[in-house]
Amino acid sequence: MTQNIELRTMNILVTGGVGYVGSIVTEELLNKGYRVIILDNLQQGHKEAILPEAEFVLADICEAQALEDVFRRFEIDAVMHMAAETVVEYSMTDPKRYFHNNIVGGIKLLDAMLKHKVCKFVFSSSAAVYGDPESIPIEEDHRKLPVNSYGESKLMFERILEWYGKAYGLKHISLRYFNAAGATKLLGEDHHPETHLIPNVLKAALPDSSRFKVQGSKSGSEDIKHRTLNIEPVKLFGTDYPTKDGSCIRDYVHVIDIAQAHILALEKIEQLSGRAYNLGNGEGYSVLEVVEAARKVTHAEIPVKISPRRAGDPAVLVASSRRAKEELGWRPKFPELEAIIESAWKWMRKHPKGY
Ligand code: UDP
């Protein structure tokens, strides 16, 4: 017999739950006492990121039968949907894959939910829905004109959610992440190939075998400089953007703060269904400033190589997260860029080759 939800722990299905953001959302949900069922195809996720307290199902959101099995097997109360194709650059050359996985797969997931009368849905959306912004910081009702098929797929899916809300009573909240970064003690960012700025910058800071001590310094990591001469420089994609130093500006937000926003969204979904929220810190940093901050954190040289612009990159993306603060009660715990980089660095030092 169906148990009263009030009397038992809520079961949350996290798709993409061993990917970067999904694994950390899972960790925070478990910390809060939720039960988590992860569904992941392990194409980008890592089996090492499966937390032992969570249930794990190896499946793809595009497989309707696998979804059916999950909803039959577990009494799911809500879904947090993070399984997606996410690399902006590839979305420019292979939009088919983005629309297939992010839209077709997403619809299969929604249909399985409806069939099993699961009606709470938190969606991992993106700042990429806005395209090149007309005004900064970006408010949620800013014009949406994606410049890559990744952003297009996220915007289309947000609109699909609106229709499912109106017609079928689906309760949904979309969270538009700006640049997720950072790590927890256990879990961090590890993509193959890695396309994101902060992990790439930190890889270029990893010590090689030829560490040396700065003369006259005490021992300890703070006082150790690394030679990075044998390490590939980090590519800096574009120095001719209309920004203060010519490199792109982004709003970096700690992945733990993003995870907290998911939990707040879930807790308030009855009142706030249909809303979309930007998740950023409202502070823009250029690529060069990120490299500089990483040099401070790591005490490494971090060689850079000026490279051509990367397709699909808007010049500036900075969030206004006023709405998330006011309505969700979101309070980022790690808004400082250096603290975000520091946490990513700690994780990378423990996992220099990834998981
Ligand atoms: N970037 C870079 N070198 C890299 C990776 C990224 O210069 O190795 C730049 C990229 O062009 C963009 C910014 O860093 O302007 C942030 O890129 P990322 O891929 O981290 O996130 P996105 O904003 O694309 O979601």
CSV table of C-alpha atoms and ligand atoms in Angstrom, one decimal:
chain,number,residue,atom,x,y,z
A,1,MET,CA,0.0,0.0,0.0
A,2,THR,CA,1.2,3.5,-0.7
A,3,GLN,CA,2.6,5.0,2.4
A,4,ASN,CA,1.7,8.6,3.4
A,5,ILE,CA,4.6,10.7,2.2
A,6,GLU,CA,4.4,12.7,5.5
A,7,LEU,CA,5.3,9.5,7.4
A,8,ARG,CA,8.3,8.5,5.4
A,9,THR,CA,11.4,10.0,3.9
A,10,MET,CA,10.9,11.5,0.4
A,11,ASN,CA,12.3,9.6,-2.4
A,12,ILE,CA,14.0,11.8,-5.0
A,13,LEU,CA,15.0,10.6,-8.4
A,14,VAL,CA,18.2,12.4,-9.5
A,15,THR,CA,18.9,11.9,-13.2
A,16,GLY,CA,22.5,12.5,-14.1
A,17,GLY,CA,23.2,11.8,-10.4
A,18,VAL,CA,26.8,10.9,-10.8
A,19,GLY,CA,27.7,13.8,-13.0
A,20,TYR,CA,29.3,16.9,-11.6
A,21,VAL,CA,26.3,18.9,-10.4
A,22,GLY,CA,24.1,15.8,-10.0
A,23,SER,CA,26.5,14.0,-7.6
A,24,ILE,CA,26.8,17.0,-5.4
A,25,VAL,CA,23.0,17.6,-5.4
A,26,THR,CA,22.7,13.9,-4.4
A,27,GLU,CA,25.2,14.5,-1.6
A,28,GLU,CA,23.4,17.5,-0.2
A,29,LEU,CA,20.0,15.7,-0.5
A,30,LEU,CA,21.4,12.7,1.5
A,31,ASN,CA,22.8,15.1,4.1
A,32,LYS,CA,19.3,16.6,4.5
A,33,GLY,CA,17.9,13.1,5.1
A,34,TYR,CA,16.2,12.5,1.7
A,35,ARG,CA,16.4,9.2,0.0
A,36,VAL,CA,18.0,9.4,-3.4
A,37,ILE,CA,17.6,7.2,-6.4
A,38,ILE,CA,20.2,8.0,-9.1
A,39,LEU,CA,19.6,7.3,-12.7
A,40,ASP,CA,22.7,7.7,-14.9
A,41,ASN,CA,24.0,6.2,-18.1
A,42,LEU,CA,27.6,6.7,-16.9
A,43,GLN,CA,28.6,8.2,-20.2
A,44,GLN,CA,29.8,11.4,-18.5
A,45,GLY,CA,29.2,10.4,-14.9
A,46,HIS,CA,31.6,8.4,-12.8
A,47,LYS,CA,30.8,5.2,-10.9
A,48,GLU,CA,33.3,6.4,-8.3
A,49,ALA,CA,30.8,9.2,-7.6
A,50,ILE,CA,28.0,6.8,-6.6
A,51,LEU,CA,27.4,7.6,-2.9
A,52,PRO,CA,26.8,4.3,-1.0
A,53,GLU,CA,23.7,5.7,0.7
A,54,ALA,CA,22.0,6.3,-2.7
A,55,GLU,CA,20.3,3.7,-4.9
A,56,PHE,CA,21.9,3.6,-8.3
A,57,VAL,CA,20.2,2.6,-11.6
A,58,LEU,CA,22.4,2.3,-14.7
A,59,ALA,CA,20.0,3.6,-17.5
A,60,ASP,CA,19.5,6.3,-20.0
A,61,ILE,CA,16.6,8.8,-19.9
A,62,CYS,CA,15.9,8.0,-23.5
A,63,GLU,CA,15.0,4.3,-22.7
A,64,ALA,CA,11.3,4.4,-21.9
A,65,GLN,CA,11.3,0.9,-20.5
A,66,ALA,CA,14.1,1.6,-18.1
A,67,LEU,CA,12.2,4.7,-16.9
A,68,GLU,CA,9.1,2.6,-16.4
A,69,ASP,CA,11.1,0.1,-14.4
A,70,VAL,CA,12.5,2.8,-12.1
A,71,PHE,CA,9.1,4.4,-11.4
A,72,ARG,CA,7.6,0.9,-10.7
A,73,ARG,CA,10.4,-0.2,-8.5
A,74,PHE,CA,10.7,3.0,-6.4
A,75,GLU,CA,8.0,5.1,-4.9
A,76,ILE,CA,9.4,8.4,-6.4
A,77,ASP,CA,8.0,11.6,-4.9
A,78,ALA,CA,10.0,14.2,-7.0
A,79,VAL,CA,12.5,14.3,-9.8
A,80,MET,CA,15.6,16.5,-10.1
A,81,HIS,CA,16.7,16.4,-13.7
A,82,MET,CA,20.3,16.9,-14.5
A,83,ALA,CA,21.0,14.3,-17.1
A,84,ALA,CA,21.9,16.2,-20.2
A,85,GLU,CA,24.4,17.0,-22.9
A,86,THR,CA,26.1,20.1,-21.6
A,87,VAL,CA,29.1,21.2,-23.7
A,88,VAL,CA,28.3,24.5,-25.5
A,89,GLU,CA,31.1,24.0,-28.0
A,90,TYR,CA,29.9,20.5,-29.2
A,91,SER,CA,26.4,21.7,-29.3
A,92,MET,CA,27.4,24.0,-32.2
A,93,THR,CA,28.5,21.1,-34.4
A,94,ASP,CA,26.2,18.3,-33.2
A,95,PRO,CA,22.8,19.9,-32.3
A,96,LYS,CA,21.0,16.6,-33.1
A,97,ARG,CA,22.5,15.0,-30.1
A,98,TYR,CA,21.5,17.9,-27.9
A,99,PHE,CA,17.9,18.0,-29.0
A,100,HIS,CA,17.7,14.2,-28.8
A,101,ASN,CA,19.0,13.8,-25.3
A,102,ASN,CA,17.9,17.1,-23.8
A,103,ILE,CA,14.4,17.2,-25.4
A,104,VAL,CA,13.4,13.7,-26.5
A,105,GLY,CA,14.9,12.1,-23.4
A,106,GLY,CA,13.4,14.8,-21.1
A,107,ILE,CA,9.9,14.3,-22.6
A,108,LYS,CA,10.2,10.5,-22.0
A,109,LEU,CA,11.1,11.3,-18.4
A,110,LEU,CA,8.1,13.6,-18.0
A,111,ASP,CA,5.8,11.1,-19.5
A,112,ALA,CA,6.9,8.4,-17.2
A,113,MET,CA,6.4,10.8,-14.3
A,114,LEU,CA,2.8,11.6,-15.4
A,115,LYS,CA,2.0,7.9,-15.8
A,116,HIS,CA,3.1,7.3,-12.3
A,117,LYS,CA,1.5,10.4,-10.9
A,118,VAL,CA,4.8,12.0,-9.9
A,119,CYS,CA,4.3,15.7,-10.2
A,120,LYS,CA,7.3,17.5,-8.7
A,121,PHE,CA,10.1,18.4,-11.1
A,122,VAL,CA,13.2,20.5,-10.5
A,123,PHE,CA,15.0,21.3,-13.8
A,124,SER,CA,18.6,22.0,-14.4
A,125,SER,CA,18.5,24.9,-16.8
A,126,SER,CA,21.2,27.3,-17.8
A,127,ALA,CA,22.3,30.9,-18.4
A,128,ALA,CA,22.7,29.8,-22.0
A,129,VAL,CA,19.0,30.4,-22.5
A,130,TYR,CA,19.7,34.2,-22.7
A,131,GLY,CA,22.2,34.2,-25.5
A,132,ASP,CA,24.1,37.6,-25.7
A,133,PRO,CA,22.5,39.7,-23.0
A,134,GLU,CA,21.2,43.2,-23.7
A,135,SER,CA,21.7,44.2,-20.1
A,136,ILE,CA,23.8,43.1,-17.2
A,137,PRO,CA,23.1,41.7,-14.6
A,138,ILE,CA,20.6,39.5,-16.3
A,139,GLU,CA,17.1,39.2,-14.8
A,140,GLU,CA,15.0,36.2,-15.4
A,141,ASP,CA,12.6,38.0,-17.7
A,142,HIS,CA,15.4,39.2,-20.0
A,143,ARG,CA,14.9,38.4,-23.6
A,144,LYS,CA,15.9,34.8,-24.4
A,145,LEU,CA,17.8,34.3,-27.7
A,146,PRO,CA,20.2,31.4,-27.3
A,147,VAL,CA,23.4,31.5,-29.4
A,148,ASN,CA,24.1,27.7,-29.1
A,149,SER,CA,21.9,24.6,-29.4
A,150,TYR,CA,22.7,23.7,-25.8
A,151,GLY,CA,20.9,26.9,-24.6
A,152,GLU,CA,18.2,26.4,-27.2
A,153,SER,CA,17.5,22.9,-25.8
A,154,LYS,CA,17.3,24.2,-22.3
A,155,LEU,CA,14.9,27.0,-23.3
A,156,MET,CA,12.7,24.6,-25.3
A,157,PHE,CA,12.5,22.3,-22.3
A,158,GLU,CA,11.6,25.1,-20.0
A,159,ARG,CA,8.7,25.9,-22.3
A,160,ILE,CA,7.6,22.3,-22.5
A,161,LEU,CA,7.5,22.3,-18.7
A,162,GLU,CA,5.1,25.3,-18.8
A,163,TRP,CA,2.7,23.4,-21.0
A,164,TYR,CA,2.9,20.2,-18.9
A,165,GLY,CA,2.2,22.4,-15.9
A,166,LYS,CA,-0.9,24.0,-17.5
A,167,ALA,CA,-2.3,20.8,-19.0
A,168,TYR,CA,-1.3,18.1,-16.6
A,169,GLY,CA,-0.7,19.9,-13.3
A,170,LEU,CA,3.1,19.2,-13.3
A,171,LYS,CA,4.8,21.3,-10.6
A,172,HIS,CA,8.1,22.5,-11.9
A,173,ILE,CA,10.9,25.0,-11.1
A,174,SER,CA,13.8,25.7,-13.5
A,175,LEU,CA,17.2,26.7,-12.1
A,176,ARG,CA,19.4,28.6,-14.6
A,177,TYR,CA,22.9,27.9,-13.5
A,178,PHE,CA,25.6,30.4,-14.4
A,179,ASN,CA,29.1,28.9,-14.2
A,180,ALA,CA,29.1,26.0,-11.7
A,181,ALA,CA,32.5,25.5,-10.1
A,182,GLY,CA,34.1,24.2,-6.9
A,183,ALA,CA,33.9,20.9,-5.1
A,184,THR,CA,33.0,19.2,-1.9
A,185,LYS,CA,35.4,17.1,0.2
A,186,LEU,CA,34.2,14.0,-1.6
A,187,LEU,CA,33.1,15.1,-5.1
A,188,GLY,CA,34.4,17.3,-7.8
A,189,GLU,CA,34.5,18.2,-11.5
A,190,ASP,CA,35.9,15.6,-13.9
A,191,HIS,CA,34.9,15.7,-17.5
A,192,HIS,CA,36.5,13.9,-20.4
A,193,PRO,CA,37.6,15.9,-22.3
A,194,GLU,CA,37.5,18.8,-19.8
A,195,THR,CA,36.2,21.9,-21.5
A,196,HIS,CA,35.5,24.1,-18.4
A,197,LEU,CA,37.7,26.9,-17.5
A,198,ILE,CA,38.4,26.4,-13.8
A,199,PRO,CA,39.4,22.7,-14.0
A,200,ASN,CA,41.6,23.4,-17.0
A,201,VAL,CA,43.3,26.3,-15.3
A,202,LEU,CA,43.9,24.1,-12.2
A,203,LYS,CA,45.3,21.3,-14.3
A,204,ALA,CA,47.9,23.7,-15.6
A,205,ALA,CA,48.8,24.4,-12.0
A,206,LEU,CA,49.2,20.8,-10.8
A,207,PRO,CA,52.8,20.3,-9.6
A,208,ASP,CA,55.0,18.2,-11.8
A,209,SER,CA,57.9,16.2,-10.4
A,210,SER,CA,60.1,19.3,-10.1
A,211,ARG,CA,58.7,21.2,-7.2
A,212,PHE,CA,61.0,23.6,-5.5
A,213,LYS,CA,60.9,25.6,-2.3
A,214,VAL,CA,61.0,29.3,-2.4
A,215,GLN,CA,64.3,30.5,-0.8
A,216,GLY,CA,64.1,31.5,2.8
A,217,SER,CA,60.5,30.2,3.2
A,218,LYS,CA,59.1,28.0,5.9
A,219,SER,CA,57.9,24.6,4.8
A,220,GLY,CA,54.2,24.0,4.0
A,221,SER,CA,52.2,24.2,0.8
A,222,GLU,CA,51.8,28.0,1.0
A,223,ASP,CA,55.5,28.4,0.6
A,224,ILE,CA,56.1,26.0,-2.2
A,225,LYS,CA,56.2,27.1,-5.8
A,226,HIS,CA,55.6,24.7,-8.5
A,227,ARG,CA,57.4,24.5,-11.8
A,228,THR,CA,54.8,24.1,-14.4
A,229,LEU,CA,57.1,24.2,-17.4
A,230,ASN,CA,56.3,20.7,-18.6
A,231,ILE,CA,52.6,21.3,-18.3
A,232,GLU,CA,50.3,22.2,-21.2
A,233,PRO,CA,49.4,25.8,-21.0
A,234,VAL,CA,45.7,26.6,-20.5
A,235,LYS,CA,44.1,27.9,-23.7
A,236,LEU,CA,42.5,31.3,-23.4
A,237,PHE,CA,39.7,31.4,-25.9
A,238,GLY,CA,39.5,34.9,-27.3
A,239,THR,CA,41.1,38.2,-26.1
A,240,ASP,CA,39.1,40.4,-28.6
A,241,TYR,CA,35.7,40.5,-26.8
A,242,PRO,CA,34.3,43.9,-25.9
A,243,THR,CA,35.2,43.5,-22.2
A,244,LYS,CA,37.7,45.2,-19.9
A,245,ASP,CA,40.6,42.9,-20.8
A,246,GLY,CA,39.2,41.3,-24.0
A,247,SER,CA,38.5,37.9,-22.4
A,248,CYS,CA,35.0,36.6,-21.7
A,249,ILE,CA,33.3,37.5,-18.4
A,250,ARG,CA,31.4,34.9,-16.4
A,251,ASP,CA,29.6,34.6,-13.0
A,252,TYR,CA,31.1,31.6,-11.1
A,253,VAL,CA,28.9,30.0,-8.5
A,254,HIS,CA,29.8,27.3,-6.0
A,255,VAL,CA,28.3,23.9,-6.9
A,256,ILE,CA,27.3,23.4,-3.2
A,257,ASP,CA,25.2,26.6,-3.4
A,258,ILE,CA,23.6,25.3,-6.6
A,259,ALA,CA,22.8,22.1,-4.8
A,260,GLN,CA,21.2,24.1,-1.9
A,261,ALA,CA,19.0,25.9,-4.4
A,262,HIS,CA,17.7,22.6,-5.6
A,263,ILE,CA,16.6,21.6,-2.1
A,264,LEU,CA,15.0,25.0,-1.5
A,265,ALA,CA,13.2,24.7,-4.9
A,266,LEU,CA,11.9,21.2,-3.9
A,267,GLU,CA,10.7,22.5,-0.5
A,268,LYS,CA,8.8,25.4,-2.1
A,269,ILE,CA,7.6,23.9,-5.3
A,270,GLU,CA,3.9,23.9,-4.4
A,271,GLN,CA,3.9,27.7,-4.0
A,272,LEU,CA,6.5,28.6,-6.6
A,273,SER,CA,5.7,26.2,-9.4
A,274,GLY,CA,6.3,27.7,-12.9
A,275,ARG,CA,9.1,30.0,-11.8
A,276,ALA,CA,12.6,30.1,-13.1
A,277,TYR,CA,15.6,31.3,-11.1
A,278,ASN,CA,19.1,32.5,-12.0
A,279,LEU,CA,21.8,31.0,-9.8
A,280,GLY,CA,24.9,33.2,-9.9
A,281,ASN,CA,26.8,35.6,-7.5
A,282,GLY,CA,26.2,38.7,-9.5
A,283,GLU,CA,29.9,39.3,-9.9
A,284,GLY,CA,31.6,38.9,-13.3
A,285,TYR,CA,35.2,37.7,-13.7
A,286,SER,CA,37.1,37.7,-16.9
A,287,VAL,CA,39.0,34.5,-18.0
A,288,LEU,CA,42.2,36.4,-17.2
A,289,GLU,CA,41.0,37.3,-13.7
A,290,VAL,CA,40.1,33.7,-13.1
A,291,VAL,CA,43.7,32.7,-14.1
A,292,GLU,CA,45.1,35.3,-11.8
A,293,ALA,CA,42.9,34.2,-8.9
A,294,ALA,CA,43.9,30.6,-9.5
A,295,ARG,CA,47.6,31.7,-9.4
A,296,LYS,CA,47.0,33.2,-6.0
A,297,VAL,CA,45.3,30.1,-4.7
A,298,THR,CA,47.7,27.5,-6.1
A,299,HIS,CA,51.0,29.5,-5.9
A,300,ALA,CA,51.7,28.2,-9.4
A,301,GLU,CA,52.7,30.0,-12.6
A,302,ILE,CA,49.9,28.7,-14.8
A,303,PRO,CA,51.1,29.2,-18.3
A,304,VAL,CA,48.4,30.5,-20.8
A,305,LYS,CA,48.2,30.3,-24.5
A,306,ILE,CA,46.1,33.0,-26.3
A,307,SER,CA,43.8,31.1,-28.7
A,308,PRO,CA,41.0,32.0,-31.1
A,309,ARG,CA,37.5,32.5,-29.8
A,310,ARG,CA,35.5,29.4,-29.1
A,311,ALA,CA,32.2,29.0,-31.1
A,312,GLY,CA,29.0,29.8,-29.2
A,313,ASP,CA,30.5,31.8,-26.3
A,314,PRO,CA,28.7,35.1,-25.4
A,315,ALA,CA,31.0,37.8,-24.2
A,316,VAL,CA,29.5,38.5,-20.8
A,317,LEU,CA,27.1,36.5,-18.6
A,318,VAL,CA,26.4,37.8,-15.1
A,319,ALA,CA,23.3,37.0,-13.1
A,320,SER,CA,20.9,38.9,-11.0
A,321,SER,CA,19.9,36.3,-8.5
A,322,ARG,CA,17.6,38.6,-6.6
A,323,ARG,CA,14.6,36.5,-7.3
A,324,ALA,CA,16.2,33.3,-6.0
A,325,LYS,CA,17.2,35.2,-2.8
A,326,GLU,CA,13.8,36.7,-2.3
A,327,GLU,CA,11.5,33.8,-3.3
A,328,LEU,CA,13.6,30.7,-2.5
A,329,GLY,CA,15.5,32.3,0.4
A,330,TRP,CA,18.7,31.2,-1.3
A,331,ARG,CA,21.8,32.4,0.5
A,332,PRO,CA,25.0,31.4,-1.2
A,333,LYS,CA,27.6,30.2,1.3
A,334,PHE,CA,30.6,30.5,-0.9
A,335,PRO,CA,30.2,33.6,-3.1
A,336,GLU,CA,34.0,34.4,-3.3
A,337,LEU,CA,35.8,33.4,-6.4
A,338,GLU,CA,38.9,32.4,-4.5
A,339,ALA,CA,36.9,30.2,-2.1
A,340,ILE,CA,35.3,28.5,-5.1
A,341,ILE,CA,38.7,27.9,-6.8
A,342,GLU,CA,40.2,26.8,-3.5
A,343,SER,CA,37.7,24.0,-3.0
A,344,ALA,CA,38.2,22.9,-6.6
A,345,TRP,CA,41.9,22.9,-6.1
A,346,LYS,CA,41.7,20.8,-2.9
A,347,TRP,CA,39.7,18.2,-4.7
A,348,MET,CA,42.0,18.2,-7.7
A,349,ARG,CA,45.1,17.8,-5.5
A,350,LYS,CA,43.5,14.7,-4.1
A,351,HIS,CA,42.4,13.5,-7.6
A,352,PRO,CA,45.0,14.8,-10.0
A,353,LYS,CA,43.9,12.4,-12.7
A,354,GLY,CA,40.2,12.7,-11.9
A,355,TYR,CA,38.1,10.0,-10.2
B,1,UDP,N1,37.6,29.1,-21.5
B,1,UDP,C1,38.9,29.3,-21.8
B,1,UDP,N2,39.7,28.2,-21.8
B,1,UDP,C2,39.3,26.9,-21.4
B,1,UDP,C3,38.0,26.8,-21.1
B,1,UDP,C4,37.1,27.9,-21.1
B,1,UDP,O1,39.3,30.4,-22.2
B,1,UDP,O2,40.1,26.0,-21.4
B,1,UDP,C5,36.7,30.3,-21.5
B,1,UDP,C6,35.5,30.1,-22.4
B,1,UDP,O3,35.7,30.5,-23.7
B,1,UDP,C7,34.4,31.0,-21.6
B,1,UDP,C8,34.9,30.9,-20.2
B,1,UDP,O4,36.2,30.4,-20.2
B,1,UDP,O5,34.6,32.3,-22.0
B,1,UDP,C9,34.0,29.9,-19.4
B,1,UDP,O6,33.9,28.7,-20.1
B,1,UDP,P1,33.4,27.3,-19.5
B,1,UDP,O7,33.5,26.3,-20.5
B,1,UDP,O8,34.0,27.1,-18.2
B,1,UDP,O9,31.8,27.7,-19.2
B,1,UDP,P2,30.7,28.2,-20.1
B,1,UDP,O10,30.6,29.7,-19.8
B,1,UDP,O11,31.0,27.9,-21.5
B,1,UDP,O12,29.5,27.5,-19.6
